[in-house]
XYZ file of C-alpha atoms in Angstrom:
589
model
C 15.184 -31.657 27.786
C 11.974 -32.383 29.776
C 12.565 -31.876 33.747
C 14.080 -35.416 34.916
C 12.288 -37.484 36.623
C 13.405 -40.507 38.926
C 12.541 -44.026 38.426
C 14.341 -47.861 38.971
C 13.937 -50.329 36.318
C 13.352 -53.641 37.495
C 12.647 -57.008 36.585
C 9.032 -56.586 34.913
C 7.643 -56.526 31.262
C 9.502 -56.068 28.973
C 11.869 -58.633 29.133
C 15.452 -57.546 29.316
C 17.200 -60.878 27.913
C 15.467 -63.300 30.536
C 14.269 -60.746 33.178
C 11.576 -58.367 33.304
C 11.607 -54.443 33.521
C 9.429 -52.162 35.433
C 6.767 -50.547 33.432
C 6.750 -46.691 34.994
C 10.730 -46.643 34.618
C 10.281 -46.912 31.009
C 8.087 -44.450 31.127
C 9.880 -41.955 33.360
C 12.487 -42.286 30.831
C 10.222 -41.335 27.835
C 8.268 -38.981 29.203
C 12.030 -37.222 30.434
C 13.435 -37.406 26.504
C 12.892 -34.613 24.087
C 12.017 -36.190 21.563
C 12.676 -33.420 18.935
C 15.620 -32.419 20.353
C 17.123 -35.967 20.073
C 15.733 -36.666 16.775
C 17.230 -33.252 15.636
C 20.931 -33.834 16.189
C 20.408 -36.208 12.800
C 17.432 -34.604 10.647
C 16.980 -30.812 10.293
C 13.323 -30.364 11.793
C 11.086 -27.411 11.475
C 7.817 -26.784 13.084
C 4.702 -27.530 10.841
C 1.495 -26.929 12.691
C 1.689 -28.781 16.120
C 4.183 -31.269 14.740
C 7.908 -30.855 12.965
C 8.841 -32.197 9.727
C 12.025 -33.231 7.838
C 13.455 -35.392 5.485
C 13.041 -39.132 6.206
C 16.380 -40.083 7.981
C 15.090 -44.316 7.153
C 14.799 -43.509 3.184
C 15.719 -41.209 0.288
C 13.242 -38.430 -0.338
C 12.732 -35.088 -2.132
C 9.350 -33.686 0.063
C 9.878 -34.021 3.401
C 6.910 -36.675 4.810
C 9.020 -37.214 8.631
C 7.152 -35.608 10.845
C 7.656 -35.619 15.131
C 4.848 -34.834 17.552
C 5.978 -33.571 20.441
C 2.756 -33.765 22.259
C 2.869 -37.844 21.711
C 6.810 -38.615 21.853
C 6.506 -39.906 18.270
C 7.538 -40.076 14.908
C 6.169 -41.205 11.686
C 7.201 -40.889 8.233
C 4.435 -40.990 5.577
C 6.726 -41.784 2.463
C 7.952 -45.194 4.009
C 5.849 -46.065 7.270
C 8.132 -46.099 9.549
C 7.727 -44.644 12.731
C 7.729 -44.603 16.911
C 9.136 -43.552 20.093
C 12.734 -42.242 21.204
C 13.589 -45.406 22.015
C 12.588 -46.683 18.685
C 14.237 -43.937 16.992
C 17.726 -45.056 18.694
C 17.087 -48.616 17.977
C 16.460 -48.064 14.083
C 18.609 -45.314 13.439
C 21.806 -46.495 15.329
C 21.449 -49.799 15.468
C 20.872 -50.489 19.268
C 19.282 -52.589 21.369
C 16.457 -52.166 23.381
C 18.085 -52.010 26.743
C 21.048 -50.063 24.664
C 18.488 -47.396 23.727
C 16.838 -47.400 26.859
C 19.748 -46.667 29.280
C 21.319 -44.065 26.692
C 18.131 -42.404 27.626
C 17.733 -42.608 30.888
C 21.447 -41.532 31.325
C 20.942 -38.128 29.294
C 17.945 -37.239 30.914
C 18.526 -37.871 34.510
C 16.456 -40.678 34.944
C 18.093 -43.440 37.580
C 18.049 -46.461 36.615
C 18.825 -49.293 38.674
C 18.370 -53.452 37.895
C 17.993 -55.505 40.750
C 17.395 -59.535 40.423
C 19.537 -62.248 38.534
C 22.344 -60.975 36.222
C 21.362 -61.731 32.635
C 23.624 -63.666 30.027
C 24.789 -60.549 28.424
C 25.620 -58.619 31.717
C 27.395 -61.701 32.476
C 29.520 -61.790 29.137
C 29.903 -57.994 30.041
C 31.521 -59.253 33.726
C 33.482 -61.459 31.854
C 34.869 -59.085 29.680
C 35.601 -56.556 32.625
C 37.588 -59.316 34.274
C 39.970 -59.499 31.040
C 40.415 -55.690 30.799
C 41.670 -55.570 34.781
C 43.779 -58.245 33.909
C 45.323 -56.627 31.018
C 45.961 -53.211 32.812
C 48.158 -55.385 35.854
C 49.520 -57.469 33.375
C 51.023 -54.362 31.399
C 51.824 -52.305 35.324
C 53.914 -56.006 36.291
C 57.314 -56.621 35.601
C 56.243 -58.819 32.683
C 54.779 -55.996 31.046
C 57.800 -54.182 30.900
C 59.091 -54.637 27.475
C 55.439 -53.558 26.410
C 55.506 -50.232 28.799
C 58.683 -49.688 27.428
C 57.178 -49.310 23.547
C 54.562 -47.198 24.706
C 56.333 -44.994 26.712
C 59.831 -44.810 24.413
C 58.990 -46.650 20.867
C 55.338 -44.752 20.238
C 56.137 -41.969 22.598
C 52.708 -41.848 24.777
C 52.850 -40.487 28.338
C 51.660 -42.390 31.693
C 48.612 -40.218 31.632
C 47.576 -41.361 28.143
C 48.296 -44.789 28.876
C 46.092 -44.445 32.100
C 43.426 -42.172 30.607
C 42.931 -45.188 27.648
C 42.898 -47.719 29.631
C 45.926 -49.686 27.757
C 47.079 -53.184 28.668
C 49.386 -56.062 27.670
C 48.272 -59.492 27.260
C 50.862 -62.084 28.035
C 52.076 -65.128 26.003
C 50.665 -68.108 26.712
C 46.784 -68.854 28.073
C 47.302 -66.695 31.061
C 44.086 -65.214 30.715
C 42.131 -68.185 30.200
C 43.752 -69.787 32.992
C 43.042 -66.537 35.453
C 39.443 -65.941 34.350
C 38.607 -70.399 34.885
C 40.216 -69.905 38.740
C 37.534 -67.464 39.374
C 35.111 -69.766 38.377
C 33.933 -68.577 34.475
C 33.083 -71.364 32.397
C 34.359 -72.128 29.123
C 31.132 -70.893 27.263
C 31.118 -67.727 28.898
C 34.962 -67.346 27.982
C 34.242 -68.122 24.375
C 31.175 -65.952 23.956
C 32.835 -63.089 25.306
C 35.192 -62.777 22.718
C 38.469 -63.287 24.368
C 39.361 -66.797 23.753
C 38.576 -69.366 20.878
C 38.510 -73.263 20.816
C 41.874 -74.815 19.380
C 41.228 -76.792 16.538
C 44.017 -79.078 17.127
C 43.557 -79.768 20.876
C 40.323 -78.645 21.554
C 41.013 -76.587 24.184
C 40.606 -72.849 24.665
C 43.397 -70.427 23.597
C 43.717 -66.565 24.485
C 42.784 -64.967 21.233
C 45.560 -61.966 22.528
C 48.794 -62.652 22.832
C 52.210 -60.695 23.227
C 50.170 -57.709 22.111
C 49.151 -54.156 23.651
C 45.213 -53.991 24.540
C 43.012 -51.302 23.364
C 40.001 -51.730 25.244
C 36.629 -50.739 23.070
C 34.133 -49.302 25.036
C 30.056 -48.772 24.158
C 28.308 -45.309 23.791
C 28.410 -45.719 28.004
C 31.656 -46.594 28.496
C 31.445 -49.859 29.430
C 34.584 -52.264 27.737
C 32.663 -54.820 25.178
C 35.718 -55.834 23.264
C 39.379 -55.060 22.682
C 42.142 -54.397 19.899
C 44.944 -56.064 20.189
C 48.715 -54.816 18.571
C 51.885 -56.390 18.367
C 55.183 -54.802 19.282
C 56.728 -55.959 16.410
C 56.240 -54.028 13.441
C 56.325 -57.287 10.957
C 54.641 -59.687 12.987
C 51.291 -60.468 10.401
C 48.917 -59.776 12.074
C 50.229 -56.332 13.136
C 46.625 -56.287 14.483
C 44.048 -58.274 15.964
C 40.294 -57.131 16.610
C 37.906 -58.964 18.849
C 34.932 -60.483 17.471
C 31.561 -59.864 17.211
C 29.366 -61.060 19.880
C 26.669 -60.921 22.000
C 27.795 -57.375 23.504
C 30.096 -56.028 20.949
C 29.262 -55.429 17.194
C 32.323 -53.682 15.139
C 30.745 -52.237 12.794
C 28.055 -50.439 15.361
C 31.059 -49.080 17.609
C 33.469 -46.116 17.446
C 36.696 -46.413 19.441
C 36.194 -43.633 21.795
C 33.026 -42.928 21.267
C 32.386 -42.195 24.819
C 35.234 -40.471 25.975
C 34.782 -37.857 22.827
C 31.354 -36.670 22.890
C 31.434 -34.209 25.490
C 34.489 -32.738 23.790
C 32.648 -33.134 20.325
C 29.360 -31.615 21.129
C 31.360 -28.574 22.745
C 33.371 -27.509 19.952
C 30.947 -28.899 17.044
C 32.901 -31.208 15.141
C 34.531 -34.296 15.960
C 37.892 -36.099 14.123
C 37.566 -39.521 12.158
C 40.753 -41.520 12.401
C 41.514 -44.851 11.497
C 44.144 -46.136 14.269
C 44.321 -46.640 17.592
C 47.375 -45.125 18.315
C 46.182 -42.244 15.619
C 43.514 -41.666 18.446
C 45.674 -41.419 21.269
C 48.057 -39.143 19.606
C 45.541 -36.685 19.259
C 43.817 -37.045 22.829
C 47.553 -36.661 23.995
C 48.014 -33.867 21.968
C 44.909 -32.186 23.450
C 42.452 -32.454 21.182
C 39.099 -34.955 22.413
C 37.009 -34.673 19.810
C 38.358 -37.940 18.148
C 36.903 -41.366 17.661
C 38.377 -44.052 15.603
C 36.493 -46.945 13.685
C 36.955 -50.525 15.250
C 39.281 -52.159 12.676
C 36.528 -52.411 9.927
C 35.541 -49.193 6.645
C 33.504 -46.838 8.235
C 29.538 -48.095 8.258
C 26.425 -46.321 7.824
C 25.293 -47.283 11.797
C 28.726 -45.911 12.527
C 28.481 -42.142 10.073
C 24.922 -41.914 12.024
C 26.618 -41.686 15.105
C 28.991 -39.309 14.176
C 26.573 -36.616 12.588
C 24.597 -36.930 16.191
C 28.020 -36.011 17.610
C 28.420 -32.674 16.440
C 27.964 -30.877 12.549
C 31.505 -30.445 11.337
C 33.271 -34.143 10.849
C 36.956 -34.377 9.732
C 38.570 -36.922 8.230
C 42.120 -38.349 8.979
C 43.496 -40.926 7.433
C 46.617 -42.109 6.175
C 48.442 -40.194 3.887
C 49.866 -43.820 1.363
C 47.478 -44.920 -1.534
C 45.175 -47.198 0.504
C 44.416 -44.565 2.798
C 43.264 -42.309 0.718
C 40.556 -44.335 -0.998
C 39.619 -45.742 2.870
C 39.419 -41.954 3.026
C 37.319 -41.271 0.230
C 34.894 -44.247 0.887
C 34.351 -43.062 4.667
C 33.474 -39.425 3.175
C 30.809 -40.815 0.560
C 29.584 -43.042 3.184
C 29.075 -39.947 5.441
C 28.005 -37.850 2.848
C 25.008 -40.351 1.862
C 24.278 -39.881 6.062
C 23.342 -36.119 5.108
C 26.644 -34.929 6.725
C 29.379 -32.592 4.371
C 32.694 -34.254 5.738
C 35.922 -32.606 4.974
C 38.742 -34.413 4.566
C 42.455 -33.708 5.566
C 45.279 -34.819 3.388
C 48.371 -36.196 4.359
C 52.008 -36.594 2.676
C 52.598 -40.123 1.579
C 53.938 -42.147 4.457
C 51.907 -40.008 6.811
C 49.624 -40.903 9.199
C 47.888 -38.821 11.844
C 50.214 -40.282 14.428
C 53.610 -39.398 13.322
C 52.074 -36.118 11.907
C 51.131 -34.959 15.165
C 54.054 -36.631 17.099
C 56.143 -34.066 14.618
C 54.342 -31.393 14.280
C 52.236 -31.458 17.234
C 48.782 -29.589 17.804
C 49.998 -26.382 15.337
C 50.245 -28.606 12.619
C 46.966 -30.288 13.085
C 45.273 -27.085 13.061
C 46.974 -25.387 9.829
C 46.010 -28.746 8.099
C 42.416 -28.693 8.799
C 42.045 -25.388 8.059
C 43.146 -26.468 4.902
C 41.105 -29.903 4.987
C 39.018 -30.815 1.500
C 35.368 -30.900 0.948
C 34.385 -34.273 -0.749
C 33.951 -33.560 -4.463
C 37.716 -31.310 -3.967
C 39.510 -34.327 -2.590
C 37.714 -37.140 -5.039
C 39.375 -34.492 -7.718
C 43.094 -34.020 -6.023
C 42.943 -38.119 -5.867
C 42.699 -37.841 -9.428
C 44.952 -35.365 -10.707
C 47.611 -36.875 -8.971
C 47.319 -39.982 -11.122
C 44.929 -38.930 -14.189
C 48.082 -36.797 -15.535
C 46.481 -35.358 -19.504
C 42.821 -36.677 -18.891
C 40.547 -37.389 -22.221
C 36.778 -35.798 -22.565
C 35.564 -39.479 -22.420
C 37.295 -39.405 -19.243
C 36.345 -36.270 -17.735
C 32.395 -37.031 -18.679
C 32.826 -40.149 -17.224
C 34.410 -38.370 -14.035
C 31.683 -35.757 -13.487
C 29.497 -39.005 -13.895
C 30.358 -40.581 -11.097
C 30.601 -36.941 -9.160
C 26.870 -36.250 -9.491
C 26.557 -39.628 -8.363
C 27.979 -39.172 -4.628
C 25.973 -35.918 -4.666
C 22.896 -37.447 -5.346
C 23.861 -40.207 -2.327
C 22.705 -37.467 -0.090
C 19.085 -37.080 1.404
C 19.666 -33.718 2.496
C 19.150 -30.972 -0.317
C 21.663 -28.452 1.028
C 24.262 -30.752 1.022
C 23.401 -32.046 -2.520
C 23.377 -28.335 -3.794
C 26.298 -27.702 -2.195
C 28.492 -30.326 -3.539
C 27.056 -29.627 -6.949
C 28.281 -26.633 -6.749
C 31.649 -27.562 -6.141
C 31.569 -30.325 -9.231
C 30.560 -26.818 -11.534
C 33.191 -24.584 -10.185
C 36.015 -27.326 -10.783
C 34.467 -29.000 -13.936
C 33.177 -25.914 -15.663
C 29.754 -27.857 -16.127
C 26.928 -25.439 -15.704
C 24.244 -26.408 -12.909
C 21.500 -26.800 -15.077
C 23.250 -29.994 -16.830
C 24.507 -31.427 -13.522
C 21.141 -31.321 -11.890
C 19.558 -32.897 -14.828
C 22.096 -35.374 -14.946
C 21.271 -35.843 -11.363
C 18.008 -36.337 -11.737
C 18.679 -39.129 -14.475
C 20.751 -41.365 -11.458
C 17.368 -40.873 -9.484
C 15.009 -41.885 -11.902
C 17.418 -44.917 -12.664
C 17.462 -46.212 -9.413
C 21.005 -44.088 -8.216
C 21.931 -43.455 -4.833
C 19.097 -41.030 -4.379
C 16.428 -43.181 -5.720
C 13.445 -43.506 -3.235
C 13.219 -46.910 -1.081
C 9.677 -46.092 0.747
C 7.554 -49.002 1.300
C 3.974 -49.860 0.845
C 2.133 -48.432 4.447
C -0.164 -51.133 6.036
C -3.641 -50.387 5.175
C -6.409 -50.153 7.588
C -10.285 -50.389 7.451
C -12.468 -46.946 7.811
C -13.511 -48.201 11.529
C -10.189 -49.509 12.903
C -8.678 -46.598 12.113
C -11.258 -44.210 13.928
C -11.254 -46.746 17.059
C -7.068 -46.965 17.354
C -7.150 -42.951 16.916
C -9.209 -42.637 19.937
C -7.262 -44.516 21.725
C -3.810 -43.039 20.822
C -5.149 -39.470 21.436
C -6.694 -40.010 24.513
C -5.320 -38.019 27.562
C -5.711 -41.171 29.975
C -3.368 -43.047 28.251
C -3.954 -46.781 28.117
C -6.618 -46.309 30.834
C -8.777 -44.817 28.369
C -12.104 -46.976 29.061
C -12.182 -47.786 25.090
C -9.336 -49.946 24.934
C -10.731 -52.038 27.587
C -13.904 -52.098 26.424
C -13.173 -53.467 22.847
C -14.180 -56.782 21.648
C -11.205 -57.250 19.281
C -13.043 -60.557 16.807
C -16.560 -58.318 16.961
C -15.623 -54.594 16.701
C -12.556 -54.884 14.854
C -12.214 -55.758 11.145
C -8.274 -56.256 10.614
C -5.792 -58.393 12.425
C -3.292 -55.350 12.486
C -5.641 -53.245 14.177
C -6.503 -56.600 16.408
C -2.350 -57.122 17.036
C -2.076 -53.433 17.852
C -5.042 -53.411 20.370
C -3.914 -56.879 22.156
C 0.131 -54.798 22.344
C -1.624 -51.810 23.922
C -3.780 -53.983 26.669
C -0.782 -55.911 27.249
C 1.319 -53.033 28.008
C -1.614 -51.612 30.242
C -1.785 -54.990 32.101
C 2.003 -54.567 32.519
C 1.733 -51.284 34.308
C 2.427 -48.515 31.586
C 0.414 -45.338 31.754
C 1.379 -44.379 28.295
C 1.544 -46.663 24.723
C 5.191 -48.133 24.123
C 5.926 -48.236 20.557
C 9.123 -49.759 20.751
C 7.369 -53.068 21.902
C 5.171 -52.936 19.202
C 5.563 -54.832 16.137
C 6.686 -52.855 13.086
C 4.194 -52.502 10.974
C 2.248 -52.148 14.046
C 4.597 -49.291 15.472
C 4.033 -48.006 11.706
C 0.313 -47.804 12.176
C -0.085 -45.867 15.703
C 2.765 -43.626 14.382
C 1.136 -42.583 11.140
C -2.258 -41.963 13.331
C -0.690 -39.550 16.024
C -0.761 -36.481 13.509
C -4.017 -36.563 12.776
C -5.132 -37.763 16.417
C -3.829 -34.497 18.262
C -6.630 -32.592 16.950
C -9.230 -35.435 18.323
C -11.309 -33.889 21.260
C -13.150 -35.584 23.908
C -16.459 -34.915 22.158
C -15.072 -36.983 19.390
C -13.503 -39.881 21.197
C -17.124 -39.968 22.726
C -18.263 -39.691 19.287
C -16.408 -43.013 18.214
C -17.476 -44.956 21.028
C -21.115 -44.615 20.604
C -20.506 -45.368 16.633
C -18.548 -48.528 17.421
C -20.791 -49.697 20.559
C -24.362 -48.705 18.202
C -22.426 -50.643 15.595
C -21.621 -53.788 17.568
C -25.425 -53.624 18.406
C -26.720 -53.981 15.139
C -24.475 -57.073 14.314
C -25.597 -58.352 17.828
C -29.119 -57.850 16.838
C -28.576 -59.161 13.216
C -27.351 -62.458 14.536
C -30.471 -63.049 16.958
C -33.068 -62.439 13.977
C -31.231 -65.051 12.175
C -31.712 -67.144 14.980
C -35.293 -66.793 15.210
C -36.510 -68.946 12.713
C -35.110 -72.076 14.002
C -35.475 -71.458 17.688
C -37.770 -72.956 19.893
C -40.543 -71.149 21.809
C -38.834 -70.986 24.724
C -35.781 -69.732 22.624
C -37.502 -67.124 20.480
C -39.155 -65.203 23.875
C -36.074 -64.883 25.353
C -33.933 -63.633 21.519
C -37.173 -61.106 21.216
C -36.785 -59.779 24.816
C -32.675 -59.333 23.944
C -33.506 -57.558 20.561
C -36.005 -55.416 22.488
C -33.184 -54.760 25.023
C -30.408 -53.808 22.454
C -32.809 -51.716 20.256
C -33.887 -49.794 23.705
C -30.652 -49.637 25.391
C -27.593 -48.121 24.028
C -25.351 -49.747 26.684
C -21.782 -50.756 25.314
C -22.094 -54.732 26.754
């Protein structure tokens, strides 16, 4: 990382939900983030001239057009356009929001960030949902949490440190919670958007969404509870469990359950655990072992497999051990494997799950099992042989079929060549025939086919005045963005959009371009001009000027001698004296 640098964000441009943020935190925070470094914990990067390059981590590609500019805190990607800063990158990449992006940032780099005015709606949803996870932990430490104590402590066999270190609760029959959050003044709305109630649609009042159940509060990548998971003490009570909905802080399928709590441990020993429970999770963090997250009661998502390659580069996968499990398994290792990661997956006896596994068998057991844990194409084949029994050519060709298939799903090549290595060794198939078979699925629109889009175009002229402007040392107080008359000296209304961003942002107090405020195809278009800007000296940014200002000139000049003819005396002395002052003057009014 860059050497930290302090700043406060405040309420200024942009706007975080209805306030405002201050301009030179934002950029404290960029100019503090490594931009390689963060963008290489998901695509292999290596240095190319003054730049680095990889594989596209936004589409499927065989060349690697991704390149990162250090110099400019930027990305581009010439294959599909896209393209921007840090912030960006985290936005795109995992799904976050702005202010999401922007205070994972700050946080890893050392940057303070403070907000001071009114509390936005989503902070207050946030408060809300703080409120209900107090409640829950006093509710489950008071005599009416008891009976629940009692299961956790006796019935799933979790110590008072587990319990505490979680954060577990109990939520209490009845509308407790809904009554306890209105006394302190929260209005229905608020209750409803945070997730933790819904609107009866018999009575039409609000109900607790949890009850009789033992919380699981879901924290965000900083720790802060957006949501909960919510199970029953009975083991046939349908639903066994419930999962808070999606709203305006909390998306399921963007989350892991313990995200937060499990980096530190992940990125220190390299590899992180994929379970699928709850209690799976604690098990494990009871057991000792940290580097665990669980998925929020949904399959494992792409945003989700992202997150867990940026953890660390070994990823296990744990999940139960009966029929179901096992193709939940298999799904969560092609989705991971189509994020360029090489999952291995651990299998369990039928009826096992990592819980009781553990619980028997305790850390020993969990370390003899992953050292003999299965790489994806090995387990896709053990799933088979335990039901294929005798298996038919047609069957076997069909099989290796849909092998090359999830190796192709892969954007990284070393992954791809390593799994179809592992389809030849167990299928007998020689490479030659598995990589052309692979390269049929491409061309036939497969899971490696190429999704790059068309790159916005821009004239000759726009694209010499907005590289002059990106390259410039000064920032967005180089005197040429100023100076620019956007309807006379500029040709296209991207270039047009992308100049009015820039002077915005200036006017808003940034020393440096934003790209994350940009538009996209506008973020595209600066992106795909920092390569070829770093090279730009001053002699050449000089060079542009006097082209654009000799150019707006002659246009100037071209528009008075049509005037001429139909002026009036008067009119024509004073056009010939302002032709005679543009031709003589090469002034950039």
């Amino acid at each position: 990382m860059h050497s930290s640098a302090g700043g406060s964000i405040r309420h200024g441009a942009p706007r975080r939900a209805g306030g405002r943020i201050d301009s030179s935190a934002i950029d404290s925070v960029k100019n503090a983030t490594d931009i390689v470094g963060l963008i290489g914990r998901y695509v292999q990067l290596k240095k190319s001239g003054r730049s680095f390059r990889g594989l596209c981590p936004f589409h499927s590609e065989k060349t690697p057009s991704f390149y990162v500019s250090p110099e400019k805190q930027a990305y581009h990607c010439f294959g599909c356009g896209a393209g921007g800063d840090a912030i960006t990158f985290l936005m795109d990449y995992l799904n976050l929001s702005f202010m999401d992006a922007l205070e994972e940032l700050a946080e890893e780099s050392g940057v303070v960030v403070t907000f001071d005015g009114r509390q936005e709606r989503n902070d207050v949803i946030r408060d809300v949902v703080r409120r209900a996870d107090a409640f829950f932990r006093k509710s489950l430490a008071s005599p009416g949490g008891r009976r629940a104590m009692e299961y956790l402590l006796e019935g799933r066999s979790l110590s008072p440190d587990t319990i505490e270190s979680l954060g577990l609760g109990w939520a209490p029959a009845g509308n407790q919670l809904t009554s306890h959050l209105r006394a302190q003044d929260i209005s229905d709305s608020l209750i409803l958007e945070s997730g933790v109630a819904f609107r009866s649609d018999r009575t039409g009042d609000l109900c607790d969404r949890f009850r009789e159940r033992v919380m699981f509060p879901i924290r965000n990548r900083r720790g802060t509870t957006v949501s909960f998971g919510g199970r029953s003490l009975e083991a046939d009570r349908t639903p066994k469990y419930i999962n808070g909905p999606d709203s305006p802080v909390y998306s399921k399928g963007h989350l892991l359950y313990g995200f937060r709590e499990a980096l530190e441990a992940s990125r220190t020993a390299d590899m992180v655990m994929l379970v699928e429970g709850y209690f799976d999770l604690a098990r494990l963090v009871q057991a000792g072992f940290g580097a665990v997250v669980a998925t929020c009661g949904t399959a494992l998502t792409a945003a989700q497999a992202r997150q867990l390659r940026g953890m660390a580069s070994d990823v296990f996968v744990a999940y139960d051990g009966d029929d179901s499990g096992r193709t939940a398994a298999m799904r969560a290792a092609e989705i991971l494997v189509s994020e360029g990661a090489y999952p291995m997956i651990l299998r369990l006896e039928q009826g096992e799950d990592p819980d009781s596994a553990v619980l028997r068998g305790g850390a020993a057991w969990l370390e003899e099992v992953m050292g003999r844990a299965l790489d994806p194409v090995s387990y896709y084949l053990s799933l088979e042989s335990s039901t294929a029994g005798s298996r038919s050519e047609g069957r076997t060709i069909g099989l290796v079929r849909k092998l090359v298939e999830l190796c192709g799903a892969t954007r990284d090549p070393i992954v791809r060549e390593t799994l179809l290595r592992k389809v030849s060794e167990h299928t007998g198939y020689s490479m030659a025939a598995l990589t052309e078979q692979l390269s049929i699925v491409e061309e036939t629109g497969g899971p490696g086919a190429s999704r790059a889009r068309q790159l916005p175009e821009l004239p000759a002229r726009d694209r010499s005045v907005l590289r002059a402007i990106i390259s410039s040392p000064e920032g967005l107080s180089e005197p040429l963005l100023s100076a620019i008359d956007e309807q006379e000296d500029l040709e296209s209304d991207l270039a047009r959009a992308v100049v009015r961003g820039l002077r915005s942002q200036a006017e808003q107090g940034h020393s440096m371009p934003l790209l994350s405020s940009l538009s996209e195809d506008e973020r595209a278009v600066c992106a795909m001009l920092i390569p070829e800007s770093t090279t730009l000296t001053e002699e050449d940014r000089s060079k542009i000027s006097e082209r654009l200002f000799a150019a707006r000139r002659k246009k100037r000049i071209a528009a008075l001698r049509k005037r001429i003819a139909e002026a009036s005396p008067e009119e024509k002395d004073q056009i010939v004296r302002e032709i005679a002052r543009l031709s003589r003057k090469p002034d950039d009014g």
